[in-house]
CSV table of C-alpha atoms in Angstrom, one decimal:
chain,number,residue,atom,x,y,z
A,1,UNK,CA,0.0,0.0,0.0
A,2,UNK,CA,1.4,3.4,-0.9
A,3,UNK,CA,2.2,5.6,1.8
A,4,UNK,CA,0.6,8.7,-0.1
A,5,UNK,CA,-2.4,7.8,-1.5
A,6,UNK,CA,-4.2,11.2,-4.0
A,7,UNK,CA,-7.1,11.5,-5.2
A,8,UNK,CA,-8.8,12.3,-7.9
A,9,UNK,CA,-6.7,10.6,-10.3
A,10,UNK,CA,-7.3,13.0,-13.0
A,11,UNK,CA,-9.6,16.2,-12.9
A,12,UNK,CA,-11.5,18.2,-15.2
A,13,UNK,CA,-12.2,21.6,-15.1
A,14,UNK,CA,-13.7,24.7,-16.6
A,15,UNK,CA,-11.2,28.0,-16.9
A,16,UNK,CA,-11.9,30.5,-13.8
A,17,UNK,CA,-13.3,26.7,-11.7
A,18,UNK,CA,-12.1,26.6,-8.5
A,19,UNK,CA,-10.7,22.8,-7.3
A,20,UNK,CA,-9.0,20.7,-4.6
A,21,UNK,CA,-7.0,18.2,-4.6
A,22,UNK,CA,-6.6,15.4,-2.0
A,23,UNK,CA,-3.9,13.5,-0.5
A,24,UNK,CA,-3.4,11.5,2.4
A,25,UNK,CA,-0.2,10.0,3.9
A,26,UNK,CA,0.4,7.1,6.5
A,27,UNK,CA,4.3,8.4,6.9
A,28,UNK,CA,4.6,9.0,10.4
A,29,UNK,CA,6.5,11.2,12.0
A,30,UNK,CA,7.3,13.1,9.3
A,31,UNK,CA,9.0,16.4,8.9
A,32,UNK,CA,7.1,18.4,6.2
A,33,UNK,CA,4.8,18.0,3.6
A,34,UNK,CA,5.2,19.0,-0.3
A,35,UNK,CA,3.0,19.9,-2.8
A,36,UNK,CA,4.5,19.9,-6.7
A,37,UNK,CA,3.5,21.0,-9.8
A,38,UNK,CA,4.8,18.5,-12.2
A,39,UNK,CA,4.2,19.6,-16.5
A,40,UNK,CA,4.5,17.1,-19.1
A,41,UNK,CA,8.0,16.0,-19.9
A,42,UNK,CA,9.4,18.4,-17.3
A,43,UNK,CA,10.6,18.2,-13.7
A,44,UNK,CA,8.6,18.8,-10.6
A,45,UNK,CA,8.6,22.4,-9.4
A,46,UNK,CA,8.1,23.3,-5.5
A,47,UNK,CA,4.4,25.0,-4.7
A,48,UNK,CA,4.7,25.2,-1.0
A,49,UNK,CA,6.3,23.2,2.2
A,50,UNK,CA,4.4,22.7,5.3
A,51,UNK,CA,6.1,21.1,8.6
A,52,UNK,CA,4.3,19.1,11.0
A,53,UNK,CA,2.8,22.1,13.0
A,54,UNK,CA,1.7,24.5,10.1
A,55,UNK,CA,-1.9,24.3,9.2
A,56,UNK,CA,-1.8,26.4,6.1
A,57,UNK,CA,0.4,27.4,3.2
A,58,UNK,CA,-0.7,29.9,0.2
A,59,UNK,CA,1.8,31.1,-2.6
A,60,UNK,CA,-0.9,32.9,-5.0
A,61,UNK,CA,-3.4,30.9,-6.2
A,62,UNK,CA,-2.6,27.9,-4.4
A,63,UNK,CA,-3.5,27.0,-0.9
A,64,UNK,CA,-2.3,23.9,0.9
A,65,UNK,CA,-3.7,22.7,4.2
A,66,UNK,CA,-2.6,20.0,6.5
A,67,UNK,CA,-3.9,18.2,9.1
A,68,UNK,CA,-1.3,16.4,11.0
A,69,UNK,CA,-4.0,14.7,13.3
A,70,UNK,CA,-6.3,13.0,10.3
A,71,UNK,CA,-3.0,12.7,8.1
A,72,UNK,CA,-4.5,14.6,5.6
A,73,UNK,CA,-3.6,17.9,2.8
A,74,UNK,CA,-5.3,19.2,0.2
A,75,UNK,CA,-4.3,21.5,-2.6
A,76,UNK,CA,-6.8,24.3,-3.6
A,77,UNK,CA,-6.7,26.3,-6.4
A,78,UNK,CA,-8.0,29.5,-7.3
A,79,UNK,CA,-9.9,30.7,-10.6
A,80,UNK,CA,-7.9,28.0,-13.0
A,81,UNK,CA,-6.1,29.0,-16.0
A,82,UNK,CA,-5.2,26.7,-19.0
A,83,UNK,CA,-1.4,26.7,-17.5
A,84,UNK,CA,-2.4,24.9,-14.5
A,85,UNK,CA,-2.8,21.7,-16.5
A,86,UNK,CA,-0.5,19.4,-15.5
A,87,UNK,CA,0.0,16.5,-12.7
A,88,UNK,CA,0.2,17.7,-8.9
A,89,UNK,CA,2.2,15.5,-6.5
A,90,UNK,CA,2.2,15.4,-3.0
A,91,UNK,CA,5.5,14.3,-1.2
A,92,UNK,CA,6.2,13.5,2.5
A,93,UNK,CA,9.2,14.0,4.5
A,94,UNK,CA,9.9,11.7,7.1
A,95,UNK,CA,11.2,12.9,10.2
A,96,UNK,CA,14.3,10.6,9.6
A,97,UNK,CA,15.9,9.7,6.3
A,98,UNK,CA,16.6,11.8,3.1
A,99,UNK,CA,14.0,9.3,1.3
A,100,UNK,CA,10.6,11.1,0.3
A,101,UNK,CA,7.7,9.9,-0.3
A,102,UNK,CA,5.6,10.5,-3.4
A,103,UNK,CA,2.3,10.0,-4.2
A,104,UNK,CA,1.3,9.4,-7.5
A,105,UNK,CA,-0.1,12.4,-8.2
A,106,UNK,CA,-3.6,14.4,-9.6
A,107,UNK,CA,-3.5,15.0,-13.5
A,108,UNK,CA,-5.2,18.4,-13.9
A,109,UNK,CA,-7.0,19.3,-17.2
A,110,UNK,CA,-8.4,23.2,-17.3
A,111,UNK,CA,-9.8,23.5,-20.5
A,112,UNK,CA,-11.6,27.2,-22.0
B,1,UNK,CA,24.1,27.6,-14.1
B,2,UNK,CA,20.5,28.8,-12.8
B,3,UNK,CA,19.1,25.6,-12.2
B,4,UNK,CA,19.4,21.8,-12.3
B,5,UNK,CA,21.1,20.4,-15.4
B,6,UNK,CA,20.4,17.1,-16.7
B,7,UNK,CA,21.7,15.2,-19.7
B,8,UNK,CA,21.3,13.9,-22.2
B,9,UNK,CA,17.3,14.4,-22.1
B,10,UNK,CA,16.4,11.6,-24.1
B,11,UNK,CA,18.4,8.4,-24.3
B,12,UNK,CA,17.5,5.0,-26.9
B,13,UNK,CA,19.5,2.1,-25.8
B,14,UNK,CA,19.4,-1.2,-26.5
B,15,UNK,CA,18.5,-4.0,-24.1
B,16,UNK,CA,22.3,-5.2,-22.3
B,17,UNK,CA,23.9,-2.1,-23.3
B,18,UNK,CA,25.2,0.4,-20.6
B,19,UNK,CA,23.9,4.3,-20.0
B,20,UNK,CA,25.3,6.6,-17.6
B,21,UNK,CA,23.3,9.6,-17.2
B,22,UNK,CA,24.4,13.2,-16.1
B,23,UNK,CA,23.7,15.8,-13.6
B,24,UNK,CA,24.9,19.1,-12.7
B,25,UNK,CA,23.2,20.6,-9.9
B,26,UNK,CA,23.0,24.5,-8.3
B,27,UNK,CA,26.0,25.9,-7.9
B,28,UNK,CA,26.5,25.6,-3.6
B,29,UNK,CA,23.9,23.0,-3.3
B,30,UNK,CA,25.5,20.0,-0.9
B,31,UNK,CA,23.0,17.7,-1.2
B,32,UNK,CA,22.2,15.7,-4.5
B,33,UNK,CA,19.3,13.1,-5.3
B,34,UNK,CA,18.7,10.5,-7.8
B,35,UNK,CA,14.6,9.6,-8.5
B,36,UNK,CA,13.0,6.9,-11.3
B,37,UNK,CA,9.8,8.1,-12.6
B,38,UNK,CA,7.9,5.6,-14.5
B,39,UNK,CA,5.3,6.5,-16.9
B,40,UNK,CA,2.0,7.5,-14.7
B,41,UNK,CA,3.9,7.1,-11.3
B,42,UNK,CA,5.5,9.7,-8.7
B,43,UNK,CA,9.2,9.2,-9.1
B,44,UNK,CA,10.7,7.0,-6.7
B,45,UNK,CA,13.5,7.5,-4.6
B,46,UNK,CA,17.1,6.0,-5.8
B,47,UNK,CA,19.8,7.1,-3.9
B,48,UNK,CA,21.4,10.7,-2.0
B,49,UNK,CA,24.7,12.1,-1.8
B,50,UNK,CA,26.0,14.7,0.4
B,51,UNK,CA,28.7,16.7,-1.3
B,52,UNK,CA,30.8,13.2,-2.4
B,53,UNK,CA,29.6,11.1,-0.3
B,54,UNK,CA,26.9,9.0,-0.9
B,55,UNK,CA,24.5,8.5,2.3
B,56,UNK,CA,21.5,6.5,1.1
B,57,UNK,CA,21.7,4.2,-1.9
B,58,UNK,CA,18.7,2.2,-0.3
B,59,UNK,CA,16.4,2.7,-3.6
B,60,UNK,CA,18.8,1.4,-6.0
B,61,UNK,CA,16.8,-1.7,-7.4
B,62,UNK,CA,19.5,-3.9,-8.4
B,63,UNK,CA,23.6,-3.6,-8.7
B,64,UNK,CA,23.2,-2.6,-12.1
B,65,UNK,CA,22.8,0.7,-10.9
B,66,UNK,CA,25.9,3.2,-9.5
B,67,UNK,CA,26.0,6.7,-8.8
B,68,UNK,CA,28.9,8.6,-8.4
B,69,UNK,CA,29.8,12.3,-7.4
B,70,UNK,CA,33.5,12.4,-6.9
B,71,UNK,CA,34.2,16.0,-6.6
B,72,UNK,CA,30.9,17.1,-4.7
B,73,UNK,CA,29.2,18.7,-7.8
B,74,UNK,CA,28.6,16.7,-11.2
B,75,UNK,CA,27.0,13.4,-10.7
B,76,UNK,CA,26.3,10.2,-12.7
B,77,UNK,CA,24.0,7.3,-12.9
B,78,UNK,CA,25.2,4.6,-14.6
B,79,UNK,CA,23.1,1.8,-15.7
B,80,UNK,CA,24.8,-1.4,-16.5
B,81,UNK,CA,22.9,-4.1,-19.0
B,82,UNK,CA,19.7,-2.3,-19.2
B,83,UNK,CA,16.8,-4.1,-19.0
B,84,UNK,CA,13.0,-2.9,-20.5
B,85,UNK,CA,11.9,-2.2,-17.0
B,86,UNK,CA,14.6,0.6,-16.6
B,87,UNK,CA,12.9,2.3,-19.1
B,88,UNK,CA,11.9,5.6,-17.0
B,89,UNK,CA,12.5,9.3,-16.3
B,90,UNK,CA,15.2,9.4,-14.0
B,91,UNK,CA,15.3,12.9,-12.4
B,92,UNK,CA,18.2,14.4,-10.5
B,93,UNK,CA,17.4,17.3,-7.5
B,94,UNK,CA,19.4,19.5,-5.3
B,95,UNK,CA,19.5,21.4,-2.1
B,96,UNK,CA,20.8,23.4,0.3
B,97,UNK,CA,19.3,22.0,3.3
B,98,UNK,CA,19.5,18.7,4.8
B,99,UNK,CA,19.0,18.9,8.5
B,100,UNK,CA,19.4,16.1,11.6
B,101,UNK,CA,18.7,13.8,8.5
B,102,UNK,CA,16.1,15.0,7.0
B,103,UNK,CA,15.3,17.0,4.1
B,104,UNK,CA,14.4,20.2,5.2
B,105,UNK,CA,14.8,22.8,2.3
B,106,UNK,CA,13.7,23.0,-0.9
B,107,UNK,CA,14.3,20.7,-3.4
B,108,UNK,CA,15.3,21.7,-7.0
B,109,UNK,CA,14.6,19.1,-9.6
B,110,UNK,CA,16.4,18.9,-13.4
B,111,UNK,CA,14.0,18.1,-16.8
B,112,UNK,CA,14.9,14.5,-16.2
B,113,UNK,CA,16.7,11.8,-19.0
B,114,UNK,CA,13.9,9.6,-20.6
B,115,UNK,CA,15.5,6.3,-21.2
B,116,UNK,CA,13.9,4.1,-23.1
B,117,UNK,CA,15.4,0.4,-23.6
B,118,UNK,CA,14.1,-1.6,-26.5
């Protein structure tokens, strides 16, 4: 069983839509949390880091939330434009170990 | 250079042949990762250096595989007698931070090499 489990797999959604994405982690204890943006045919590029004791994380249209009690983050993000299409990955830290954890990730479509 | 270097981006080779794959991090950054990304997956861990030394080679998924970063910057995976199922993105990352253990900073990741073994 994977450690990070997402979901949706894949998303639709209508320029300007708002969404969120899911993920939820077994790693435990853990030192942060990750959400990437991850384009076709490119590398994954940092949207925000959360430790263990942050609730919240914004960097514009993006907002990530954790809940270190449930094990639980979500991604939400703000009035979609076409360039948000692309896979989002959440990836745990664990408190010990330079190993992290990825889920599989959410494939975003935003189409006009 | 400005960011994580990676080459060559696309590699063909021939099941049994040999690869070795480059990587040239940020310029500072200590800390130096190897990930396999199948097709559809997240990538998946491989190994970690720390300037030369390499810490964790735990994800290494058979002793075809060596990584090597003898001076504490460049660094190459070499794949020995490829196999189908090492067909993959393998991405290489960098940082400045890795604290008590753990990976603490941000991560900077290269394009990735698509190796494909027929």
């Amino acid at each position: 069983k994977n450690q990070v489990e997402q979901s949706p797999q894949s998303l639709i959604i209508l320029e300007g839509k708002n969404c969120t994405l899911q993920c939820n982690y077994t790693v435990s204890p853990f030192s942060n949390l990750r959400w990437y943006k991850q384009d076709t045919g490119r590398g994954p590029v940092s949207l925000t880091i959360m430790t263990f004791s942050e609730n919240t994380k914004s960097n514009g249209r993006y907002t990530a939330t954790l809940d270190a009690d449930t094990k639980q983050s979500s991604l939400h993000i703000t009035a979609s434009q076409l360039s948000d299409s692309a896979s989002y990955i959440c990836v745990v830290t664990p408190e010990a170990g330079t190993a992290l954890i990825f889920g599989k990730g959410t494939t975003l479509s935003v189409s006009s | 250079g400005a960011g994580v270097s990676q080459s060559p981006r696309y590699k063909v080779a021939k099941r049994g042949q040999d690869v070795a794959l480059r990587c040239d991090p940020i310029s500072g950054h200590v800390s130096l990762f190897w990930y396999q990304q199948a097709l559809g997956q997240g990538p998946e861990f491989l190994t970690y250096f720390q300037n030369e030394a390499q810490l964790d080679k735990s994800g290494l998924p058979s002793d075809r595989f060596f990584a090597e970063r003898p001076e504490g910057s460049v660094s190459t995976l070499k794949i020995q007698r490829t196999q189908q199922e090492d067909s993959a993105v393998y991405l290489c990352a960098s940082s400045l931070e890795v604290t008590g253990g753990s990976v603490t900073g941000e991560l900077f990741f290269g394009e990735g090499s698509r190796l494909t073994v027929l």
